[in-house]
Amino acid sequence: MQKKDSFQALGLSMDSLSAVQAKGFTQPSPIQEKVIPLLLAGNKNIMGQAQTGTGKTAAFGLPILEKIDPRAREVQALVLVPTRELAIQVAGELASLRGRKTVKILPVYGGQSIQPQIRGLQQGVQIVVGTPGRILDHLRQKTLRIHNLAYCILDEADEMLNMGFLEDVKKILSFTNTNKSTLMFSATMPQEILSVARKYMGDFELVQMGEATLTVPQTDQTFIPVRDTEKYLTLCQLIDHTPEFYGLVFCRTKHEARKLAKRLANQGYAADSLHGNLTQAQREKVMMRFRKSAVRILVATDVASRGIDVMNLSHVINYALPQDPESYVHRIGRTGRAGKAGKAVTFVGPNEDRKLRAIEKMIRIPIRKSSALSQAVPLQAEPVKKNRFMDWRRSRTQVSARTR
Ligand code: ADP
Ligand code: MG
């Protein structure tokens, strides 16, 4: 029986369905419901926008995995992502969705020796997931050929633009064949993204989730007014009052992040930092310890933490306000993923009210005032179900009704 709202109803093969089931997905997310049938139906350019953590990877991943010919030993899909961590993460997510199909997927990124990548590419990879800089290196030295793509995917397009990858992406596109599908996915949709899409994609279908807010409703957003000198103690209080604290703490600079993590660790907290000064191997080690929750407090800078997908974070703390409202959305998008509940707490200094209001204006919901101690309320009023996409669809409607 094909239930409406089920993965079966989207036209996926048995193989994909069992992969999806093995991952524990019981129901497609809204963006998956729209994008999967479109891509299965044939060649199309798509620009898709949906909140972070709503399964955009599987939205394009499942259908392209179905369309790829595992016997043809050439690159058929190129996925461009803004950071190394994302390259690893997206390649991993795709690998977990391929079922028994023998599609070869290779992450390719800077900071890792190029030789193993070259050997990997020589073995007939069908999907390459990479960061723009390293992909260009391979194209220039002809260790990667992308002249016969079925799909070119620009994932986290807003981030790629933010991080100044537009020129690199343009160059990469000039190496590709024209008769491919170009797919762009993004959490936010600033004007610039749309104009890039219009310029480089030709005709495309816009799939926008029409969300009432840019942030997911199961992320509880509050702020705490605090002076600079009180920040550290407030953070400790907040952590001490949350029995299962597991979160990201955002700082403005590498230096600040390192210093804060050290101070916490010296006082016995399971804290570490993630910032741009670490080598790739160090970053991976920190991330692994965080994923296994050996590190429970990860102090990070914006750039270092782009797109990190760690499930079940209890908190995202803005120890320092982000530079712009978009970064706020990306930061707090690290919690409330796949329908799970989480808290986003922002420290606001005496002169930062205006910045806070700019954020509220952009996300279109008010951020409540709170204190470190009021964070002690239980994290989840109801038990966490494995899949709460249904629930967040319902709760989203409630939020939009409230803000109207
Ligand atoms: P996005 O790219 O939209 O930020 P991701 O593709 O990284 O989101 O997915 C976020 C998390 O949700 C991942 O851990 C993914 O495995 C999970 N996920 C994706 N689709 C579903 C689904 N239909 N049901 C449950 N979890 C899902
Ligand atoms: Mg994504």
PDB file of N, CA, C and O and ligand atoms in Angstrom, residues 7 20 23-29 31-32 50-60 86 89-90 93 96 155-156 187 307 309 311 333-334 337-338 386-389, ligand 1:
ATOM      1  N   PHE A   7       7.795   7.535   1.133  1.00  0.00           N
ATOM      2  CA  PHE A   7       8.840   7.556   0.120  1.00  0.00           C
ATOM      3  C   PHE A   7       8.404   6.779  -1.116  1.00  0.00           C
ATOM      4  O   PHE A   7       8.766   7.139  -2.236  1.00  0.00           O
ATOM      5  N   VAL A  20      16.731   4.002   2.331  1.00  0.00           N
ATOM      6  CA  VAL A  20      16.050   5.017   3.127  1.00  0.00           C
ATOM      7  C   VAL A  20      15.559   4.420   4.449  1.00  0.00           C
ATOM      8  O   VAL A  20      15.703   4.992   5.523  1.00  0.00           O
ATOM      9  N   LYS A  23      18.264   3.818   6.920  1.00  0.00           N
ATOM     10  CA  LYS A  23      18.682   5.045   7.603  1.00  0.00           C
ATOM     11  C   LYS A  23      17.674   5.499   8.655  1.00  0.00           C
ATOM     12  O   LYS A  23      17.906   6.464   9.372  1.00  0.00           O
ATOM     13  N   GLY A  24      16.531   4.840   8.667  1.00  0.00           N
ATOM     14  CA  GLY A  24      15.520   5.186   9.659  1.00  0.00           C
ATOM     15  C   GLY A  24      14.621   6.349   9.254  1.00  0.00           C
ATOM     16  O   GLY A  24      13.903   6.895  10.069  1.00  0.00           O
ATOM     17  N   PHE A  25      14.686   6.731   7.973  1.00  0.00           N
ATOM     18  CA  PHE A  25      13.765   7.778   7.509  1.00  0.00           C
ATOM     19  C   PHE A  25      12.404   7.123   7.286  1.00  0.00           C
ATOM     20  O   PHE A  25      12.301   6.170   6.531  1.00  0.00           O
ATOM     21  N   THR A  26      11.373   7.621   7.913  1.00  0.00           N
ATOM     22  CA  THR A  26      10.068   7.013   7.698  1.00  0.00           C
ATOM     23  C   THR A  26       9.219   7.841   6.752  1.00  0.00           C
ATOM     24  O   THR A  26       8.288   7.345   6.139  1.00  0.00           O
ATOM     25  N   GLN A  27       9.566   9.098   6.617  1.00  0.00           N
ATOM     26  CA  GLN A  27       8.714   9.987   5.852  1.00  0.00           C
ATOM     27  C   GLN A  27       9.550  11.062   5.184  1.00  0.00           C
ATOM     28  O   GLN A  27      10.486  11.590   5.804  1.00  0.00           O
ATOM     29  N   PRO A  28       9.282  11.377   3.933  1.00  0.00           N
ATOM     30  CA  PRO A  28      10.092  12.411   3.283  1.00  0.00           C
ATOM     31  C   PRO A  28       9.843  13.789   3.884  1.00  0.00           C
ATOM     32  O   PRO A  28       8.738  14.074   4.340  1.00  0.00           O
ATOM     33  N   SER A  29      10.854  14.619   3.867  1.00  0.00           N
ATOM     34  CA  SER A  29      10.668  16.008   4.307  1.00  0.00           C
ATOM     35  C   SER A  29       9.999  16.764   3.161  1.00  0.00           C
ATOM     36  O   SER A  29       9.990  16.292   2.028  1.00  0.00           O
ATOM     37  N   ILE A  31      10.881  19.298   1.296  1.00  0.00           N
ATOM     38  CA  ILE A  31      11.708  19.558   0.105  1.00  0.00           C
ATOM     39  C   ILE A  31      11.945  18.251  -0.662  1.00  0.00           C
ATOM     40  O   ILE A  31      11.970  18.235  -1.899  1.00  0.00           O
ATOM     41  N   GLN A  32      12.062  17.152   0.049  1.00  0.00           N
ATOM     42  CA  GLN A  32      12.245  15.852  -0.611  1.00  0.00           C
ATOM     43  C   GLN A  32      10.991  15.479  -1.397  1.00  0.00           C
ATOM     44  O   GLN A  32      11.065  14.973  -2.523  1.00  0.00           O
ATOM     45  N   ALA A  50      15.312  25.473   1.231  1.00  0.00           N
ATOM     46  CA  ALA A  50      14.620  24.992   2.428  1.00  0.00           C
ATOM     47  C   ALA A  50      15.548  25.194   3.605  1.00  0.00           C
ATOM     48  O   ALA A  50      16.769  25.216   3.453  1.00  0.00           O
ATOM     49  N   GLN A  51      14.969  25.317   4.776  1.00  0.00           N
ATOM     50  CA  GLN A  51      15.738  25.554   6.002  1.00  0.00           C
ATOM     51  C   GLN A  51      16.859  24.535   6.163  1.00  0.00           C
ATOM     52  O   GLN A  51      16.774  23.432   5.633  1.00  0.00           O
ATOM     53  N   THR A  52      17.859  24.879   6.933  1.00  0.00           N
ATOM     54  CA  THR A  52      18.938  23.917   7.185  1.00  0.00           C
ATOM     55  C   THR A  52      18.385  22.729   7.960  1.00  0.00           C
ATOM     56  O   THR A  52      17.444  22.865   8.727  1.00  0.00           O
ATOM     57  N   GLY A  53      18.960  21.587   7.717  1.00  0.00           N
ATOM     58  CA  GLY A  53      18.566  20.390   8.455  1.00  0.00           C
ATOM     59  C   GLY A  53      17.283  19.745   7.985  1.00  0.00           C
ATOM     60  O   GLY A  53      16.692  18.936   8.685  1.00  0.00           O
ATOM     61  N   THR A  54      16.831  20.092   6.785  1.00  0.00           N
ATOM     62  CA  THR A  54      15.569  19.524   6.311  1.00  0.00           C
ATOM     63  C   THR A  54      15.791  18.480   5.214  1.00  0.00           C
ATOM     64  O   THR A  54      14.871  18.155   4.460  1.00  0.00           O
ATOM     65  N   GLY A  55      17.013  17.974   5.099  1.00  0.00           N
ATOM     66  CA  GLY A  55      17.239  16.845   4.196  1.00  0.00           C
ATOM     67  C   GLY A  55      17.428  17.196   2.731  1.00  0.00           C
ATOM     68  O   GLY A  55      17.043  16.438   1.847  1.00  0.00           O
ATOM     69  N   LYS A  56      18.104  18.313   2.464  1.00  0.00           N
ATOM     70  CA  LYS A  56      18.320  18.677   1.060  1.00  0.00           C
ATOM     71  C   LYS A  56      19.273  17.702   0.369  1.00  0.00           C
ATOM     72  O   LYS A  56      19.148  17.456  -0.827  1.00  0.00           O
ATOM     73  N   THR A  57      20.207  17.138   1.125  1.00  0.00           N
ATOM     74  CA  THR A  57      21.151  16.195   0.501  1.00  0.00           C
ATOM     75  C   THR A  57      20.415  15.002  -0.107  1.00  0.00           C
ATOM     76  O   THR A  57      20.638  14.642  -1.269  1.00  0.00           O
ATOM     77  N   ALA A  58      19.528  14.397   0.667  1.00  0.00           N
ATOM     78  CA  ALA A  58      18.790  13.245   0.137  1.00  0.00           C
ATOM     79  C   ALA A  58      17.811  13.680  -0.952  1.00  0.00           C
ATOM     80  O   ALA A  58      17.487  12.900  -1.855  1.00  0.00           O
ATOM     81  N   ALA A  59      17.356  14.928  -0.892  1.00  0.00           N
ATOM     82  CA  ALA A  59      16.407  15.411  -1.906  1.00  0.00           C
ATOM     83  C   ALA A  59      17.023  15.319  -3.301  1.00  0.00           C
ATOM     84  O   ALA A  59      16.371  14.890  -4.253  1.00  0.00           O
ATOM     85  N   PHE A  60      18.304  15.698  -3.422  1.00  0.00           N
ATOM     86  CA  PHE A  60      18.926  15.520  -4.744  1.00  0.00           C
ATOM     87  C   PHE A  60      19.652  14.180  -4.839  1.00  0.00           C
ATOM     88  O   PHE A  60      19.738  13.576  -5.891  1.00  0.00           O
ATOM     89  N   LEU A  86      31.922  19.642   4.871  1.00  0.00           N
ATOM     90  CA  LEU A  86      30.715  19.332   4.106  1.00  0.00           C
ATOM     91  C   LEU A  86      30.994  18.324   3.005  1.00  0.00           C
ATOM     92  O   LEU A  86      30.158  17.486   2.690  1.00  0.00           O
ATOM     93  N   GLN A  89      30.946  15.077   4.728  1.00  0.00           N
ATOM     94  CA  GLN A  89      29.603  14.773   5.212  1.00  0.00           C
ATOM     95  C   GLN A  89      28.631  14.419   4.080  1.00  0.00           C
ATOM     96  O   GLN A  89      27.900  13.437   4.159  1.00  0.00           O
ATOM     97  N   VAL A  90      28.648  15.233   3.026  1.00  0.00           N
ATOM     98  CA  VAL A  90      27.715  14.991   1.920  1.00  0.00           C
ATOM     99  C   VAL A  90      28.086  13.698   1.198  1.00  0.00           C
ATOM    100  O   VAL A  90      27.209  12.895   0.856  1.00  0.00           O
ATOM    101  N   GLU A  93      26.746  10.945   3.329  1.00  0.00           N
ATOM    102  CA  GLU A  93      25.274  10.829   3.259  1.00  0.00           C
ATOM    103  C   GLU A  93      24.876  10.152   1.945  1.00  0.00           C
ATOM    104  O   GLU A  93      24.030   9.257   1.918  1.00  0.00           O
ATOM    105  N   SER A  96      25.538   6.488   2.004  1.00  0.00           N
ATOM    106  CA  SER A  96      24.579   5.740   2.823  1.00  0.00           C
ATOM    107  C   SER A  96      23.229   5.590   2.123  1.00  0.00           C
ATOM    108  O   SER A  96      22.381   4.833   2.567  1.00  0.00           O
ATOM    109  N   ASP A 155      25.734  22.894  -3.855  1.00  0.00           N
ATOM    110  CA  ASP A 155      25.063  22.706  -2.574  1.00  0.00           C
ATOM    111  C   ASP A 155      25.453  23.843  -1.635  1.00  0.00           C
ATOM    112  O   ASP A 155      26.559  24.363  -1.718  1.00  0.00           O
ATOM    113  N   GLU A 156      24.557  24.206  -0.735  1.00  0.00           N
ATOM    114  CA  GLU A 156      24.802  25.327   0.190  1.00  0.00           C
ATOM    115  C   GLU A 156      25.259  26.545  -0.620  1.00  0.00           C
ATOM    116  O   GLU A 156      26.286  27.162  -0.337  1.00  0.00           O
ATOM    117  N   ALA A 187      19.963  27.360   1.895  1.00  0.00           N
ATOM    118  CA  ALA A 187      19.090  27.513   3.065  1.00  0.00           C
ATOM    119  C   ALA A 187      18.390  28.862   3.034  1.00  0.00           C
ATOM    120  O   ALA A 187      17.248  29.003   3.450  1.00  0.00           O
ATOM    121  N   GLY A 307      27.945  24.290   8.002  1.00  0.00           N
ATOM    122  CA  GLY A 307      27.294  23.075   7.530  1.00  0.00           C
ATOM    123  C   GLY A 307      27.465  21.846   8.397  1.00  0.00           C
ATOM    124  O   GLY A 307      27.025  20.774   8.041  1.00  0.00           O
ATOM    125  N   ASP A 309      26.896  18.862  10.489  1.00  0.00           N
ATOM    126  CA  ASP A 309      25.662  18.130  10.775  1.00  0.00           C
ATOM    127  C   ASP A 309      25.923  17.158  11.920  1.00  0.00           C
ATOM    128  O   ASP A 309      26.423  16.071  11.714  1.00  0.00           O
ATOM    129  N   MET A 311      23.841  15.427  15.006  1.00  0.00           N
ATOM    130  CA  MET A 311      22.472  15.290  15.474  1.00  0.00           C
ATOM    131  C   MET A 311      22.396  15.515  16.980  1.00  0.00           C
ATOM    132  O   MET A 311      23.363  15.343  17.699  1.00  0.00           O
ATOM    133  N   GLY A 333      20.980  26.905  12.824  1.00  0.00           N
ATOM    134  CA  GLY A 333      20.567  25.759  12.016  1.00  0.00           C
ATOM    135  C   GLY A 333      21.324  24.489  12.380  1.00  0.00           C
ATOM    136  O   GLY A 333      21.012  23.414  11.918  1.00  0.00           O
ATOM    137  N   ARG A 334      22.334  24.622  13.226  1.00  0.00           N
ATOM    138  CA  ARG A 334      23.079  23.446  13.675  1.00  0.00           C
ATOM    139  C   ARG A 334      22.302  22.680  14.747  1.00  0.00           C
ATOM    140  O   ARG A 334      22.654  21.593  15.107  1.00  0.00           O
ATOM    141  N   ARG A 337      17.798  19.954  14.098  1.00  0.00           N
ATOM    142  CA  ARG A 337      17.914  19.255  12.820  1.00  0.00           C
ATOM    143  C   ARG A 337      17.014  18.032  12.774  1.00  0.00           C
ATOM    144  O   ARG A 337      16.797  17.374  13.766  1.00  0.00           O
ATOM    145  N   ALA A 338      16.496  17.773  11.585  1.00  0.00           N
ATOM    146  CA  ALA A 338      15.629  16.622  11.357  1.00  0.00           C
ATOM    147  C   ALA A 338      14.528  16.523  12.414  1.00  0.00           C
ATOM    148  O   ALA A 338      14.190  15.462  12.909  1.00  0.00           O
ATOM    149  N   LYS A 386      11.779   9.005  16.513  1.00  0.00           N
ATOM    150  CA  LYS A 386      12.876   8.869  15.576  1.00  0.00           C
ATOM    151  C   LYS A 386      12.734   9.867  14.427  1.00  0.00           C
ATOM    152  O   LYS A 386      13.675  10.470  13.979  1.00  0.00           O
ATOM    153  N   ASN A 387      11.542  10.046  13.962  1.00  0.00           N
ATOM    154  CA  ASN A 387      11.336  10.951  12.840  1.00  0.00           C
ATOM    155  C   ASN A 387      10.221  11.931  13.161  1.00  0.00           C
ATOM    156  O   ASN A 387       9.096  11.545  13.391  1.00  0.00           O
ATOM    157  N   ARG A 388      10.607  13.186  13.206  1.00  0.00           N
ATOM    158  CA  ARG A 388       9.598  14.159  13.588  1.00  0.00           C
ATOM    159  C   ARG A 388       9.300  15.160  12.483  1.00  0.00           C
ATOM    160  O   ARG A 388       8.865  16.265  12.725  1.00  0.00           O
ATOM    161  N   PHE A 389       9.571  14.786  11.244  1.00  0.00           N
ATOM    162  CA  PHE A 389       9.248  15.717  10.165  1.00  0.00           C
ATOM    163  C   PHE A 389       7.785  16.104  10.201  1.00  0.00           C
ATOM    164  O   PHE A 389       7.418  17.238   9.985  1.00  0.00           O
TER     165      PHE A 389
HETATM  166  P1  ADP B   1      20.217  20.180   4.811  1.00  0.00           P
HETATM  167  O1  ADP B   1      21.160  19.956   3.674  1.00  0.00           O
HETATM  168  O2  ADP B   1      18.838  20.550   4.361  1.00  0.00           O
HETATM  169  O3  ADP B   1      20.746  21.139   5.850  1.00  0.00           O
HETATM  170  P2  ADP B   1      20.822  17.434   5.452  1.00  0.00           P
HETATM  171  O4  ADP B   1      20.654  16.872   4.097  1.00  0.00           O
HETATM  172  O5  ADP B   1      22.209  17.651   5.936  1.00  0.00           O
HETATM  173  O6  ADP B   1      20.011  18.810   5.590  1.00  0.00           O
HETATM  174  O7  ADP B   1      20.002  16.506   6.472  1.00  0.00           O
HETATM  175  C1  ADP B   1      19.959  16.779   7.858  1.00  0.00           C
HETATM  176  C2  ADP B   1      19.800  15.474   8.637  1.00  0.00           C
HETATM  177  O8  ADP B   1      18.484  14.953   8.447  1.00  0.00           O
HETATM  178  C3  ADP B   1      20.755  14.391   8.159  1.00  0.00           C
HETATM  179  O9  ADP B   1      21.319  13.767   9.283  1.00  0.00           O
HETATM  180  C4  ADP B   1      19.873  13.431   7.376  1.00  0.00           C
HETATM  181  O10 ADP B   1      20.354  12.108   7.423  1.00  0.00           O
HETATM  182  C5  ADP B   1      18.530  13.593   8.067  1.00  0.00           C
HETATM  183  N1  ADP B   1      17.373  13.339   7.174  1.00  0.00           N
HETATM  184  C6  ADP B   1      17.268  13.645   5.869  1.00  0.00           C
HETATM  185  N2  ADP B   1      16.075  13.273   5.367  1.00  0.00           N
HETATM  186  C7  ADP B   1      15.388  12.710   6.394  1.00  0.00           C
HETATM  187  C8  ADP B   1      14.074  12.106   6.519  1.00  0.00           C
HETATM  188  N3  ADP B   1      13.238  12.049   5.485  1.00  0.00           N
HETATM  189  N4  ADP B   1      13.727  11.618   7.725  1.00  0.00           N
HETATM  190  C9  ADP B   1      14.569  11.703   8.791  1.00  0.00           C
HETATM  191  N5  ADP B   1      15.808  12.258   8.749  1.00  0.00           N
HETATM  192  C10 ADP B   1      16.218  12.746   7.565  1.00  0.00           C
END
